Every structure is written in C-alpha cells, then in structure tokens.
PDB file of C-alpha atoms in Angstrom:
ATOM      1  CA  UNK A   1      53.451  13.325 -11.494  1.00 46.00           C
ATOM      2  CA  UNK A   2      49.802  12.634 -10.815  1.00 42.00           C
ATOM      3  CA  UNK A   3      48.013  13.991  -7.698  1.00 44.00           C
ATOM      4  CA  UNK A   4      47.679  10.407  -6.458  1.00 41.00           C
ATOM      5  CA  UNK A   5      51.411   9.711  -6.723  1.00 44.00           C
ATOM      6  CA  UNK A   6      52.106  12.911  -4.756  1.00 51.00           C
ATOM      7  CA  UNK A   7      50.003  11.509  -1.910  1.00 53.00           C
ATOM      8  CA  UNK A   8      46.922  13.639  -2.659  1.00 54.00           C
ATOM      9  CA  UNK A   9      43.512  12.070  -3.160  1.00 54.00           C
ATOM     10  CA  UNK A  10      41.738  13.019  -6.391  1.00 54.00           C
ATOM     11  CA  UNK A  11      38.793  15.343  -5.977  1.00 61.00           C
ATOM     12  CA  UNK A  12      35.481  13.608  -5.453  1.00 62.00           C
ATOM     13  CA  UNK A  13      33.200  14.017  -8.491  1.00 65.00           C
ATOM     14  CA  UNK A  14      30.532  16.641  -7.989  1.00 78.00           C
ATOM     15  CA  UNK A  15      27.026  15.109  -7.627  1.00 85.00           C
ATOM     16  CA  UNK A  16      24.639  15.634 -10.504  1.00 86.00           C
ATOM     17  CA  UNK A  17      22.051  18.381 -10.181  1.00 89.00           C
ATOM     18  CA  UNK A  18      18.517  17.153  -9.520  1.00 89.00           C
ATOM     19  CA  UNK A  19      15.223  18.522 -10.822  1.00 87.00           C
ATOM     20  CA  UNK A  20      11.630  17.327 -11.417  1.00 85.00           C
ATOM     21  CA  UNK A  21      11.870  14.980  -8.408  1.00 85.00           C
ATOM     22  CA  UNK A  22       8.676  13.005  -7.763  1.00 80.00           C
ATOM     23  CA  UNK A  23       7.341   9.883  -6.132  1.00 78.00           C
ATOM     24  CA  UNK A  24       4.900   8.058  -8.390  1.00 75.00           C
ATOM     25  CA  UNK A  25       2.572   5.455  -6.922  1.00 69.00           C
ATOM     26  CA  UNK A  26       0.869   2.535  -8.630  1.00 64.00           C
ATOM     27  CA  UNK A  27      -1.656   1.287  -6.032  1.00 54.00           C
ATOM     28  CA  UNK A  28      -2.933  -1.639  -8.105  1.00 55.00           C
ATOM     29  CA  UNK A  29       0.551  -3.155  -7.983  1.00 61.00           C
ATOM     30  CA  UNK A  30       1.863  -1.890  -4.611  1.00 62.00           C
ATOM     31  CA  UNK A  31       4.652  -0.187  -6.557  1.00 72.00           C
ATOM     32  CA  UNK A  32       6.251   3.211  -6.061  1.00 77.00           C
ATOM     33  CA  UNK A  33       8.776   4.852  -8.369  1.00 81.00           C
ATOM     34  CA  UNK A  34      11.212   7.591  -7.354  1.00 85.00           C
ATOM     35  CA  UNK A  35      11.876   9.647 -10.485  1.00 86.00           C
ATOM     36  CA  UNK A  36      14.054  12.658 -11.226  1.00 88.00           C
ATOM     37  CA  UNK A  37      16.107  14.399 -13.909  1.00 87.00           C
ATOM     38  CA  UNK A  38      19.876  14.272 -13.369  1.00 87.00           C
ATOM     39  CA  UNK A  39      22.011  16.964 -15.008  1.00 87.00           C
ATOM     40  CA  UNK A  40      25.799  16.902 -15.180  1.00 81.00           C
ATOM     41  CA  UNK A  41      27.362  19.569 -17.363  1.00 78.00           C
ATOM     42  CA  UNK A  42      25.304  19.825 -20.537  1.00 78.00           C
ATOM     43  CA  UNK A  43      23.876  16.297 -20.348  1.00 80.00           C
ATOM     44  CA  UNK A  44      20.563  15.409 -18.710  1.00 82.00           C
ATOM     45  CA  UNK A  45      19.031  11.973 -18.188  1.00 81.00           C
ATOM     46  CA  UNK A  46      15.981  10.732 -16.337  1.00 86.00           C
ATOM     47  CA  UNK A  47      16.330   8.117 -13.610  1.00 87.00           C
ATOM     48  CA  UNK A  48      13.635   5.913 -12.092  1.00 87.00           C
ATOM     49  CA  UNK A  49      14.158   3.779  -8.990  1.00 88.00           C
ATOM     50  CA  UNK A  50      11.322   1.244  -8.887  1.00 85.00           C
ATOM     51  CA  UNK A  51      10.397   0.067  -5.373  1.00 81.00           C
ATOM     52  CA  UNK A  52       8.024  -2.917  -5.404  1.00 74.00           C
ATOM     53  CA  UNK A  53       6.767  -3.841  -1.942  1.00 64.00           C
ATOM     54  CA  UNK A  54       9.840  -3.210   0.213  1.00 63.00           C
ATOM     55  CA  UNK A  55      12.613  -3.875  -2.337  1.00 73.00           C
ATOM     56  CA  UNK A  56      14.289  -1.941  -5.115  1.00 82.00           C
ATOM     57  CA  UNK A  57      13.434  -3.909  -8.261  1.00 83.00           C
ATOM     58  CA  UNK A  58      14.875  -1.775 -11.058  1.00 85.00           C
ATOM     59  CA  UNK A  59      16.987   1.280 -11.726  1.00 86.00           C
ATOM     60  CA  UNK A  60      16.236   2.707 -15.154  1.00 83.00           C
ATOM     61  CA  UNK A  61      17.875   5.482 -17.159  1.00 78.00           C
ATOM     62  CA  UNK A  62      16.188   6.940 -20.213  1.00 71.00           C
ATOM     63  CA  UNK A  63      15.743  10.109 -22.193  1.00 61.00           C
ATOM     64  CA  UNK A  64      12.171  10.845 -21.092  1.00 57.00           C
ATOM     65  CA  UNK A  65      10.420  10.050 -17.796  1.00 49.00           C
ATOM     66  CA  UNK A  66       7.635   7.479 -17.883  1.00 50.00           C
ATOM     67  CA  UNK A  67       4.062   8.711 -17.639  1.00 46.00           C
ATOM     68  CA  UNK A  68       2.463   5.293 -17.100  1.00 42.00           C
ATOM     69  CA  UNK A  69       2.190   5.548 -13.314  1.00 42.00           C
ATOM     70  CA  UNK A  70      -0.936   6.809 -11.695  1.00 45.00           C
ATOM     71  CA  UNK A  71      -0.281   8.997  -8.664  1.00 55.00           C
ATOM     72  CA  UNK A  72       2.406  11.607  -8.236  1.00 62.00           C
ATOM     73  CA  UNK A  73       3.823  13.564  -5.302  1.00 68.00           C
ATOM     74  CA  UNK A  74       6.561  16.221  -5.676  1.00 72.00           C
ATOM     75  CA  UNK A  75       9.822  15.732  -3.770  1.00 79.00           C
ATOM     76  CA  UNK A  76      12.648  18.131  -3.010  1.00 83.00           C
ATOM     77  CA  UNK A  77      16.102  17.028  -4.209  1.00 89.00           C
ATOM     78  CA  UNK A  78      17.003  16.331  -0.571  1.00 86.00           C
ATOM     79  CA  UNK A  79      13.906  14.138  -0.110  1.00 81.00           C
ATOM     80  CA  UNK A  80      14.674  12.323  -3.356  1.00 86.00           C
ATOM     81  CA  UNK A  81      18.266  11.593  -2.289  1.00 87.00           C
ATOM     82  CA  UNK A  82      17.167  10.500   1.180  1.00 84.00           C
ATOM     83  CA  UNK A  83      14.454   8.158  -0.038  1.00 81.00           C
ATOM     84  CA  UNK A  84      16.602   6.656  -2.795  1.00 87.00           C
ATOM     85  CA  UNK A  85      19.339   6.032  -0.229  1.00 86.00           C
ATOM     86  CA  UNK A  86      16.877   4.368   2.171  1.00 80.00           C
ATOM     87  CA  UNK A  87      15.522   2.149  -0.608  1.00 82.00           C
ATOM     88  CA  UNK A  88      19.022   1.157  -1.764  1.00 85.00           C
ATOM     89  CA  UNK A  89      20.077   0.353   1.812  1.00 82.00           C
ATOM     90  CA  UNK A  90      17.069  -1.924   2.344  1.00 77.00           C
ATOM     91  CA  UNK A  91      17.796  -3.758  -0.915  1.00 79.00           C
ATOM     92  CA  UNK A  92      21.503  -4.150  -0.102  1.00 82.00           C
ATOM     93  CA  UNK A  93      20.766  -5.268   3.461  1.00 78.00           C
ATOM     94  CA  UNK A  94      18.336  -7.870   2.136  1.00 75.00           C
ATOM     95  CA  UNK A  95      20.847  -9.163  -0.427  1.00 75.00           C
ATOM     96  CA  UNK A  96      23.610  -9.310   2.208  1.00 75.00           C
ATOM     97  CA  UNK A  97      21.355 -11.250   4.583  1.00 71.00           C
ATOM     98  CA  UNK A  98      20.403 -13.701   1.827  1.00 70.00           C
ATOM     99  CA  UNK A  99      23.992 -14.165   0.642  1.00 71.00           C
ATOM    100  CA  UNK A 100      25.139 -14.876   4.195  1.00 70.00           C
ATOM    101  CA  UNK A 101      22.576 -17.666   4.623  1.00 68.00           C
ATOM    102  CA  UNK A 102      22.425 -19.038   1.064  1.00 67.00           C
ATOM    103  CA  UNK A 103      25.825 -18.288  -0.529  1.00 64.00           C
ATOM    104  CA  UNK A 104      24.921 -20.046  -3.787  1.00 63.00           C
ATOM    105  CA  UNK A 105      21.596 -18.219  -4.216  1.00 55.00           C
ATOM    106  CA  UNK A 106      22.883 -15.593  -6.642  1.00 52.00           C
ATOM    107  CA  UNK A 107      24.662 -18.244  -8.726  1.00 57.00           C
ATOM    108  CA  UNK A 108      21.424 -20.168  -9.254  1.00 52.00           C
ATOM    109  CA  UNK A 109      19.661 -17.492 -11.289  1.00 52.00           C
ATOM    110  CA  UNK A 110      20.542 -14.936 -13.916  1.00 50.00           C
ATOM    111  CA  UNK A 111      23.139 -12.432 -12.736  1.00 61.00           C
ATOM    112  CA  UNK A 112      21.632  -9.006 -12.058  1.00 70.00           C
ATOM    113  CA  UNK A 113      23.352  -5.737 -12.863  1.00 77.00           C
ATOM    114  CA  UNK A 114      21.297  -3.967 -10.185  1.00 81.00           C
ATOM    115  CA  UNK A 115      24.187  -3.726  -7.654  1.00 83.00           C
ATOM    116  CA  UNK A 116      26.401  -2.029 -10.281  1.00 85.00           C
ATOM    117  CA  UNK A 117      23.592   0.343 -11.210  1.00 87.00           C
ATOM    118  CA  UNK A 118      22.998   1.098  -7.529  1.00 88.00           C
ATOM    119  CA  UNK A 119      26.702   1.928  -6.998  1.00 88.00           C
ATOM    120  CA  UNK A 120      26.688   4.185 -10.057  1.00 88.00           C
ATOM    121  CA  UNK A 121      23.539   5.956  -8.868  1.00 90.00           C
ATOM    122  CA  UNK A 122      25.094   6.491  -5.424  1.00 90.00           C
ATOM    123  CA  UNK A 123      28.042   8.248  -7.063  1.00 90.00           C
ATOM    124  CA  UNK A 124      25.819  10.406  -9.240  1.00 88.00           C
ATOM    125  CA  UNK A 125      23.731  11.468  -6.249  1.00 91.00           C
ATOM    126  CA  UNK A 126      26.711  11.969  -3.956  1.00 90.00           C
ATOM    127  CA  UNK A 127      25.515   9.281  -1.545  1.00 90.00           C
ATOM    128  CA  UNK A 128      27.916   7.444   0.776  1.00 88.00           C
ATOM    129  CA  UNK A 129      28.990   3.918  -0.079  1.00 86.00           C
ATOM    130  CA  UNK A 130      26.898   1.090   1.337  1.00 82.00           C
ATOM    131  CA  UNK A 131      28.087  -0.194   4.717  1.00 78.00           C
ATOM    132  CA  UNK A 132      26.661  -3.562   5.878  1.00 72.00           C
ATOM    133  CA  UNK A 133      26.073  -2.625   9.502  1.00 65.00           C
ATOM    134  CA  UNK A 134      23.067  -3.452  11.726  1.00 59.00           C
ATOM    135  CA  UNK A 135      20.268  -0.928  11.274  1.00 56.00           C
ATOM    136  CA  UNK A 136      16.783  -0.272  12.545  1.00 54.00           C
ATOM    137  CA  UNK A 137      14.023   2.056  11.454  1.00 52.00           C
ATOM    138  CA  UNK A 138      15.019   2.245   7.776  1.00 50.00           C
ATOM    139  CA  UNK A 139      11.891   3.062   5.832  1.00 51.00           C
ATOM    140  CA  UNK A 140      12.231   1.892   2.214  1.00 50.00           C
ATOM    141  CA  UNK A 141       9.048   3.313   0.741  1.00 51.00           C
ATOM    142  CA  UNK A 142       8.580   6.971  -0.154  1.00 50.00           C
ATOM    143  CA  UNK A 143       5.862   8.041   2.254  1.00 58.00           C
ATOM    144  CA  UNK A 144       5.616  11.599   0.938  1.00 70.00           C
ATOM    145  CA  UNK A 145       1.923  12.280   0.400  1.00 78.00           C
ATOM    146  CA  UNK A 146       0.683  14.525  -2.386  1.00 78.00           C
ATOM    147  CA  UNK A 147      -1.037  17.687  -1.185  1.00 81.00           C
ATOM    148  CA  UNK A 148      -4.844  17.584  -1.079  1.00 85.00           C
ATOM    149  CA  UNK A 149      -6.361  18.354  -4.466  1.00 85.00           C
ATOM    150  CA  UNK A 150      -9.788  19.777  -5.312  1.00 92.00           C
ATOM    151  CA  UNK A 151     -12.539  18.086  -3.311  1.00 95.00           C
ATOM    152  CA  UNK A 152     -14.603  15.653  -5.392  1.00 95.00           C
ATOM    153  CA  UNK A 153     -16.947  12.748  -4.895  1.00 97.00           C
ATOM    154  CA  UNK A 154     -15.550   9.230  -5.258  1.00 96.00           C
ATOM    155  CA  UNK A 155     -17.586   6.138  -6.079  1.00 96.00           C
ATOM    156  CA  UNK A 156     -15.968   3.157  -4.391  1.00 95.00           C
ATOM    157  CA  UNK A 157     -16.434  -0.584  -4.841  1.00 93.00           C
ATOM    158  CA  UNK A 158     -15.572  -2.430  -1.630  1.00 93.00           C
ATOM    159  CA  UNK A 159     -15.416  -6.236  -1.513  1.00 90.00           C
ATOM    160  CA  UNK A 160     -14.705  -8.559   1.368  1.00 85.00           C
ATOM    161  CA  UNK A 161     -11.668 -10.760   0.784  1.00 74.00           C
ATOM    162  CA  UNK A 162     -12.719 -14.122   2.153  1.00 65.00           C
ATOM    163  CA  UNK A 163     -14.545 -17.312   1.381  1.00 55.00           C
ATOM    164  CA  UNK A 164     -17.070 -15.437  -0.727  1.00 56.00           C
ATOM    165  CA  UNK A 165     -16.039 -12.237  -2.507  1.00 57.00           C
ATOM    166  CA  UNK A 166     -19.658 -11.665  -3.547  1.00 79.00           C
ATOM    167  CA  UNK A 167     -20.031  -9.693  -0.296  1.00 87.00           C
ATOM    168  CA  UNK A 168     -19.570  -6.164  -1.614  1.00 92.00           C
ATOM    169  CA  UNK A 169     -20.863  -2.590  -1.374  1.00 94.00           C
ATOM    170  CA  UNK A 170     -20.854   0.361  -3.752  1.00 96.00           C
ATOM    171  CA  UNK A 171     -20.422   3.610  -1.836  1.00 97.00           C
ATOM    172  CA  UNK A 172     -20.132   7.317  -2.619  1.00 97.00           C
ATOM    173  CA  UNK A 173     -18.001   9.498  -0.337  1.00 97.00           C
ATOM    174  CA  UNK A 174     -16.133  12.784  -0.393  1.00 97.00           C
ATOM    175  CA  UNK A 175     -12.445  12.793  -1.294  1.00 96.00           C
ATOM    176  CA  UNK A 176     -11.673  15.013   1.728  1.00 96.00           C
ATOM    177  CA  UNK A 177     -12.818  12.292   4.137  1.00 96.00           C
ATOM    178  CA  UNK A 178      -9.966  11.125   6.343  1.00 96.00           C
ATOM    179  CA  UNK A 179      -9.098   7.431   6.292  1.00 96.00           C
ATOM    180  CA  UNK A 180     -10.418   7.321   9.861  1.00 95.00           C
ATOM    181  CA  UNK A 181     -13.711   8.626   8.441  1.00 96.00           C
ATOM    182  CA  UNK A 182     -13.584   6.000   5.677  1.00 97.00           C
ATOM    183  CA  UNK A 183     -13.250   3.369   8.410  1.00 96.00           C
ATOM    184  CA  UNK A 184     -16.438   4.640  10.058  1.00 96.00           C
ATOM    185  CA  UNK A 185     -18.267   4.511   6.703  1.00 97.00           C
ATOM    186  CA  UNK A 186     -17.087   0.939   6.116  1.00 96.00           C
ATOM    187  CA  UNK A 187     -18.086  -0.096   9.628  1.00 94.00           C
ATOM    188  CA  UNK A 188     -21.619   1.105   8.846  1.00 95.00           C
ATOM    189  CA  UNK A 189     -21.622  -0.495   5.394  1.00 95.00           C
ATOM    190  CA  UNK A 190     -20.629  -3.902   6.790  1.00 92.00           C
ATOM    191  CA  UNK A 191     -22.548  -3.561  10.079  1.00 88.00           C
ATOM    192  CA  UNK A 192     -19.526  -3.683  12.378  1.00 87.00           C
ATOM    193  CA  UNK A 193     -18.443  -1.996  15.574  1.00 84.00           C
ATOM    194  CA  UNK A 194     -16.430   1.047  14.490  1.00 84.00           C
ATOM    195  CA  UNK A 195     -14.244   0.605  17.588  1.00 81.00           C
ATOM    196  CA  UNK A 196     -12.638  -2.438  15.962  1.00 79.00           C
ATOM    197  CA  UNK A 197      -8.940  -2.129  15.237  1.00 84.00           C
ATOM    198  CA  UNK A 198      -8.301  -1.336  11.577  1.00 89.00           C
ATOM    199  CA  UNK A 199      -5.548  -0.610   9.068  1.00 89.00           C
ATOM    200  CA  UNK A 200      -5.215   0.752   5.523  1.00 91.00           C
ATOM    201  CA  UNK A 201      -2.529  -0.356   3.064  1.00 86.00           C
ATOM    202  CA  UNK A 202      -1.874   2.211   0.333  1.00 83.00           C
ATOM    203  CA  UNK A 203       0.754   3.045  -2.268  1.00 75.00           C
ATOM    204  CA  UNK A 204       2.123   5.559   0.251  1.00 78.00           C
ATOM    205  CA  UNK A 205       2.460   3.120   3.149  1.00 78.00           C
ATOM    206  CA  UNK A 206       0.217   1.958   5.979  1.00 84.00           C
ATOM    207  CA  UNK A 207      -2.221   4.012   8.051  1.00 89.00           C
ATOM    208  CA  UNK A 208      -3.870   2.791  11.234  1.00 88.00           C
ATOM    209  CA  UNK A 209      -5.734   3.960  14.288  1.00 84.00           C
ATOM    210  CA  UNK A 210      -2.586   4.343  16.361  1.00 74.00           C
ATOM    211  CA  UNK A 211       0.165   4.222  13.748  1.00 55.00           C
ATOM    212  CA  UNK A 212       1.666   1.054  15.214  1.00 57.00           C
ATOM    213  CA  UNK A 213       0.246  -1.722  13.019  1.00 54.00           C
ATOM    214  CA  UNK A 214       3.491  -1.972  11.084  1.00 55.00           C
ATOM    215  CA  UNK A 215       6.813  -0.172  10.969  1.00 52.00           C
ATOM    216  CA  UNK A 216       6.405   3.188   9.280  1.00 56.00           C
ATOM    217  CA  UNK A 217       2.622   3.360   9.694  1.00 74.00           C
ATOM    218  CA  UNK A 218       1.014   6.737  10.306  1.00 83.00           C
ATOM    219  CA  UNK A 219      -2.250   7.860  11.848  1.00 88.00           C
ATOM    220  CA  UNK A 220      -5.298   7.418   9.635  1.00 91.00           C
ATOM    221  CA  UNK A 221      -6.904  10.634  10.868  1.00 92.00           C
ATOM    222  CA  UNK A 222      -4.024  12.657   9.373  1.00 89.00           C
ATOM    223  CA  UNK A 223      -4.482  11.677   5.732  1.00 93.00           C
ATOM    224  CA  UNK A 224      -7.349  12.241   3.311  1.00 95.00           C
ATOM    225  CA  UNK A 225      -8.786   9.579   1.025  1.00 95.00           C
ATOM    226  CA  UNK A 226      -8.096  11.846  -1.972  1.00 93.00           C
ATOM    227  CA  UNK A 227      -4.389  11.898  -1.129  1.00 90.00           C
ATOM    228  CA  UNK A 228      -3.924   8.128  -1.541  1.00 87.00           C
ATOM    229  CA  UNK A 229      -6.421   7.418  -4.356  1.00 86.00           C
ATOM    230  CA  UNK A 230      -7.320  10.003  -6.951  1.00 79.00           C
ATOM    231  CA  UNK A 231      -8.602   8.362 -10.138  1.00 81.00           C
ATOM    232  CA  UNK A 232     -10.634   5.390 -11.390  1.00 84.00           C
ATOM    233  CA  UNK A 233      -8.744   2.128 -10.978  1.00 80.00           C
ATOM    234  CA  UNK A 234      -6.805   3.200  -7.903  1.00 83.00           C
ATOM    235  CA  UNK A 235      -6.958   0.679  -5.063  1.00 83.00           C
ATOM    236  CA  UNK A 236      -6.164   0.281  -1.414  1.00 86.00           C
ATOM    237  CA  UNK A 237      -6.589  -2.491   1.138  1.00 88.00           C
ATOM    238  CA  UNK A 238      -8.597  -2.144   4.351  1.00 92.00           C
ATOM    239  CA  UNK A 239      -8.348  -4.540   7.259  1.00 90.00           C
ATOM    240  CA  UNK A 240     -10.690  -4.609  10.271  1.00 88.00           C
ATOM    241  CA  UNK A 241      -9.617  -7.108  12.918  1.00 80.00           C
ATOM    242  CA  UNK A 242      -9.153 -10.323  10.886  1.00 83.00           C
ATOM    243  CA  UNK A 243     -11.189  -9.311   7.826  1.00 87.00           C
ATOM    244  CA  UNK A 244      -9.524  -7.816   4.742  1.00 88.00           C
ATOM    245  CA  UNK A 245     -11.256  -5.822   1.990  1.00 90.00           C
ATOM    246  CA  UNK A 246     -10.091  -4.308  -1.262  1.00 87.00           C
ATOM    247  CA  UNK A 247     -11.320  -0.841  -2.176  1.00 91.00           C
ATOM    248  CA  UNK A 248     -11.299   0.367  -5.773  1.00 89.00           C
ATOM    249  CA  UNK A 249     -12.203   3.790  -7.132  1.00 90.00           C
ATOM    250  CA  UNK A 250     -14.813   3.229  -9.839  1.00 91.00           C
ATOM    251  CA  UNK A 251     -15.606   6.800 -10.787  1.00 92.00           C
ATOM    252  CA  UNK A 252     -15.115  10.458  -9.865  1.00 93.00           C
ATOM    253  CA  UNK A 253     -18.619  11.855  -9.257  1.00 95.00           C
ATOM    254  CA  UNK A 254     -20.369  14.991  -8.117  1.00 95.00           C
ATOM    255  CA  UNK A 255     -19.690  15.963  -4.518  1.00 95.00           C
ATOM    256  CA  UNK A 256     -22.150  14.059  -2.274  1.00 95.00           C
ATOM    257  CA  UNK A 257     -23.668  15.811   0.722  1.00 91.00           C
ATOM    258  CA  UNK A 258     -23.126  12.716   2.861  1.00 95.00           C
ATOM    259  CA  UNK A 259     -21.775   9.176   2.422  1.00 97.00           C
ATOM    260  CA  UNK A 260     -24.280   6.833   0.805  1.00 97.00           C
ATOM    261  CA  UNK A 261     -24.623   3.220  -0.290  1.00 97.00           C
ATOM    262  CA  UNK A 262     -25.818   2.757  -3.868  1.00 96.00           C
ATOM    263  CA  UNK A 263     -25.755  -1.007  -4.161  1.00 94.00           C
ATOM    264  CA  UNK A 264     -24.357  -4.212  -2.713  1.00 93.00           C
ATOM    265  CA  UNK A 265     -24.757  -7.929  -2.427  1.00 91.00           C
ATOM    266  CA  UNK A 266     -25.141 -10.389   0.448  1.00 88.00           C
ATOM    267  CA  UNK A 267     -25.042  -9.826   4.179  1.00 86.00           C
ATOM    268  CA  UNK A 268     -21.821  -9.140   6.027  1.00 86.00           C
ATOM    269  CA  UNK A 269     -20.688 -11.946   8.367  1.00 87.00           C
ATOM    270  CA  UNK A 270     -22.156 -11.703  11.889  1.00 84.00           C
ATOM    271  CA  UNK A 271     -19.847 -10.027  14.442  1.00 80.00           C
ATOM    272  CA  UNK A 272     -19.468 -13.377  16.229  1.00 81.00           C
ATOM    273  CA  UNK A 273     -17.604 -14.663  13.145  1.00 82.00           C
ATOM    274  CA  UNK A 274     -14.215 -13.190  13.898  1.00 77.00           C
ATOM    275  CA  UNK A 275     -12.464 -14.575  10.810  1.00 78.00           C
ATOM    276  CA  UNK A 276     -12.942 -16.481   7.547  1.00 81.00           C
ATOM    277  CA  UNK A 277     -12.699 -19.882   9.239  1.00 79.00           C
ATOM    278  CA  UNK A 278     -15.546 -19.093  11.630  1.00 82.00           C
ATOM    279  CA  UNK A 279     -17.713 -17.771   8.782  1.00 84.00           C
ATOM    280  CA  UNK A 280     -17.114 -20.924   6.719  1.00 84.00           C
ATOM    281  CA  UNK A 281     -18.177 -23.001   9.720  1.00 80.00           C
ATOM    282  CA  UNK A 282     -21.368 -20.937  10.034  1.00 82.00           C
ATOM    283  CA  UNK A 283     -22.251 -21.357   6.347  1.00 82.00           C
ATOM    284  CA  UNK A 284     -21.750 -25.121   6.625  1.00 77.00           C
ATOM    285  CA  UNK A 285     -23.895 -25.271   9.775  1.00 80.00           C
ATOM    286  CA  UNK A 286     -26.698 -23.258   8.144  1.00 78.00           C
ATOM    287  CA  UNK A 287     -26.954 -25.859   5.372  1.00 76.00           C
ATOM    288  CA  UNK A 288     -28.139 -28.422   7.954  1.00 74.00           C
ATOM    289  CA  UNK A 289     -29.437 -26.520  10.992  1.00 66.00           C
ATOM    290  CA  UNK A 290     -31.408 -29.539  12.196  1.00 66.00           C
ATOM    291  CA  UNK A 291     -28.200 -31.300  13.226  1.00 70.00           C
ATOM    292  CA  UNK A 292     -27.658 -30.864  16.974  1.00 67.00           C
ATOM    293  CA  UNK A 293     -23.971 -29.976  16.618  1.00 73.00           C
ATOM    294  CA  UNK A 294     -24.726 -27.530  13.835  1.00 68.00           C
ATOM    295  CA  UNK A 295     -27.460 -25.910  15.939  1.00 74.00           C
ATOM    296  CA  UNK A 296     -24.870 -25.177  18.617  1.00 71.00           C
ATOM    297  CA  UNK A 297     -22.520 -23.670  16.057  1.00 77.00           C
ATOM    298  CA  UNK A 298     -25.281 -21.480  14.628  1.00 72.00           C
ATOM    299  CA  UNK A 299     -25.981 -20.105  18.100  1.00 74.00           C
ATOM    300  CA  UNK A 300     -22.285 -19.618  18.918  1.00 74.00           C
ATOM    301  CA  UNK A 301     -21.523 -17.864  15.617  1.00 73.00           C
ATOM    302  CA  UNK A 302     -24.495 -15.501  15.600  1.00 72.00           C
ATOM    303  CA  UNK A 303     -26.408 -17.351  12.910  1.00 70.00           C
ATOM    304  CA  UNK A 304     -29.963 -17.298  14.336  1.00 77.00           C
ATOM    305  CA  UNK A 305     -32.008 -15.136  11.976  1.00 71.00           C
ATOM    306  CA  UNK A 306     -28.975 -14.634   9.713  1.00 81.00           C
ATOM    307  CA  UNK A 307     -29.572 -14.888   5.956  1.00 83.00           C
ATOM    308  CA  UNK A 308     -26.284 -14.715   4.013  1.00 82.00           C
ATOM    309  CA  UNK A 309     -28.167 -13.728   0.834  1.00 83.00           C
ATOM    310  CA  UNK A 310     -29.911 -10.716   2.379  1.00 86.00           C
ATOM    311  CA  UNK A 311     -28.677  -7.207   1.579  1.00 90.00           C
ATOM    312  CA  UNK A 312     -30.416  -4.254   3.232  1.00 91.00           C
ATOM    313  CA  UNK A 313     -29.394  -1.062   1.447  1.00 94.00           C
ATOM    314  CA  UNK A 314     -31.884   1.042   3.402  1.00 95.00           C
ATOM    315  CA  UNK A 315     -30.412  -0.291   6.645  1.00 93.00           C
ATOM    316  CA  UNK A 316     -26.884   0.610   5.502  1.00 95.00           C
ATOM    317  CA  UNK A 317     -27.932   4.153   4.604  1.00 95.00           C
ATOM    318  CA  UNK A 318     -29.739   4.509   7.925  1.00 95.00           C
ATOM    319  CA  UNK A 319     -26.507   3.635   9.734  1.00 94.00           C
ATOM    320  CA  UNK A 320     -24.562   6.029   7.487  1.00 94.00           C
ATOM    321  CA  UNK A 321     -27.012   8.795   8.334  1.00 85.00           C
TER     322      UNK A 321
END
C-alpha cells in the first residue's frame, strides 16, 4: 500500500542546492537577469530568469551560464530565491489581472510555456505556490548593487532627450562620485539650478533625491556612479524636472582630479523653458522675433540674448570648478 493510500502525504521534494548566484544587468536594454547553478544529486544545470522592465520574460535552462550581459552583482542563495519569487509573483499577478479583464487575450497569440516553467522553477527552489491575492510593495527587479570597484575615471556622453538631441556634453568624472554628485555636475553642465528635483533610472532600479520618485527608488547619495555603470556602452537615464537625458559611458580614463567638460554642442534651454513644448515655442519665436506675439514669447521664455547654437565650454568648466 502506498503512503498516499495510508493517508500519509508524500514527502516534499528537497529543493535544489544553489551556487554561483548573481544578478546581471544590461543597462542598454533595461534588462536584468537572475542567474544561478542548480544542483540536485549529481546533476547541475544553470538557470536564468530574465526580467525586462518589470516583467519576467524568459526562464532558460542550459549547461553553461551566459556571459553576454554586462554588469554583475553576487547574490546569496537566499537573495536569489527571494528575488526570483518576487519577479515570478509580479509576472503572475500581471497575467491574472490581464486574464480577468481580457479573457481571450492569451488565446489570440502563441501559447507560452512560461507559466509551466515558472511552476517547475518554484518546485526546484522550494518556493510556495503562487496565490492570487492582493499585494503591495512587491519589488520585481533585483536591486542588489555590486560592491564598489577600483576607482577610475569615466568619460561620459550626455545628451538631452527632446526636440533637438544635438544638445550634448562630453564630461569626465570619477567613478566614486555619488549619483547625487553626478546630478550636481549635470546641473553645471546644462546651466541649471541644482536644487531641481531629479531622478536616475539604472539597471539596478531608480535613485532620486528623496527615494520617492517611484516605488522601490533609493536615495541617490547612497550609490556610486561606478556601481551602476562600469564599462564603455553602459547607459542610464537622468531626469531633471521635465527634461530627460541619456548618459552613456564612452571610455574608462585616467582618474581626473575634478569633473571637467571636454566638448559639447549647442546651448541648454533657458530655465524659463520648463519642458520640450516650451522650448519648441521659443525656437519658433526666435525665427521671427519681430512679430509682436513672438516678442512676448521670447521675453516669457527667457529668450532675450539666448543663442541656441552657442556652446561655452569655458563657462561650463568655470561652474564645475
């Protein structure tokens, strides 16, 4: 007679052992991968849980871990289990919400085997089954930061995302500068008030002046630039009030004594232009300043004496000094 027929539940399978647990970030694509080696008995496989934005996109099993991702932070087995569980919960919650409102949605496209893979991974990791209950505060992205590495210099290209992406600066800074310090450098580079509210979007989550820009954000004075970008090609997004910028690491360079501006193009929008729409209006008005209505707009939007083609590198470096 089997244990089940005697009224006894079969023993729960023992979770696989975990080793080599890491979070790998891919800033250019806002993608993070939770990777580990799972060992059960004499068999070992590598697992990767790919989190793109705020959703689990893939669960992959293969003989060797991928080395194509660009930033890596070690995790303990407990951190790996916790962050995989959080990511799987967010994905399942999202699917449940969508199915409730659009029951035919999953019949319209190709059937995904992701739910089956997720259930299998839960069993391997010893995670509880998914329960569709209301939740709050679930953080899907692995926000474990890598420890600070050796201090280097980083050459950054920073471009304004707006009506004219030709507004850019090339800067050199230290990798041990906090993101709050990077904000002050960017305020000087684009001639802004450094008291403006700001936010950084990185492969490891968001960082802001008070940690409340978005759910899960942390303080930007508690993370170093070299912890979120480490090599050429790495990117992050910076937002000051209503202006967004992309920042890309161009090169690792010798350690600079102080932040400096090497090059750039075009003037930053006047502070009176609070967003892209206002700046577009100013550019249009400057094309025909003799018009009475345009003259009023130029005055209102800080355009008197403003030359959009002018770039003053010496002025930027004076503010940085």
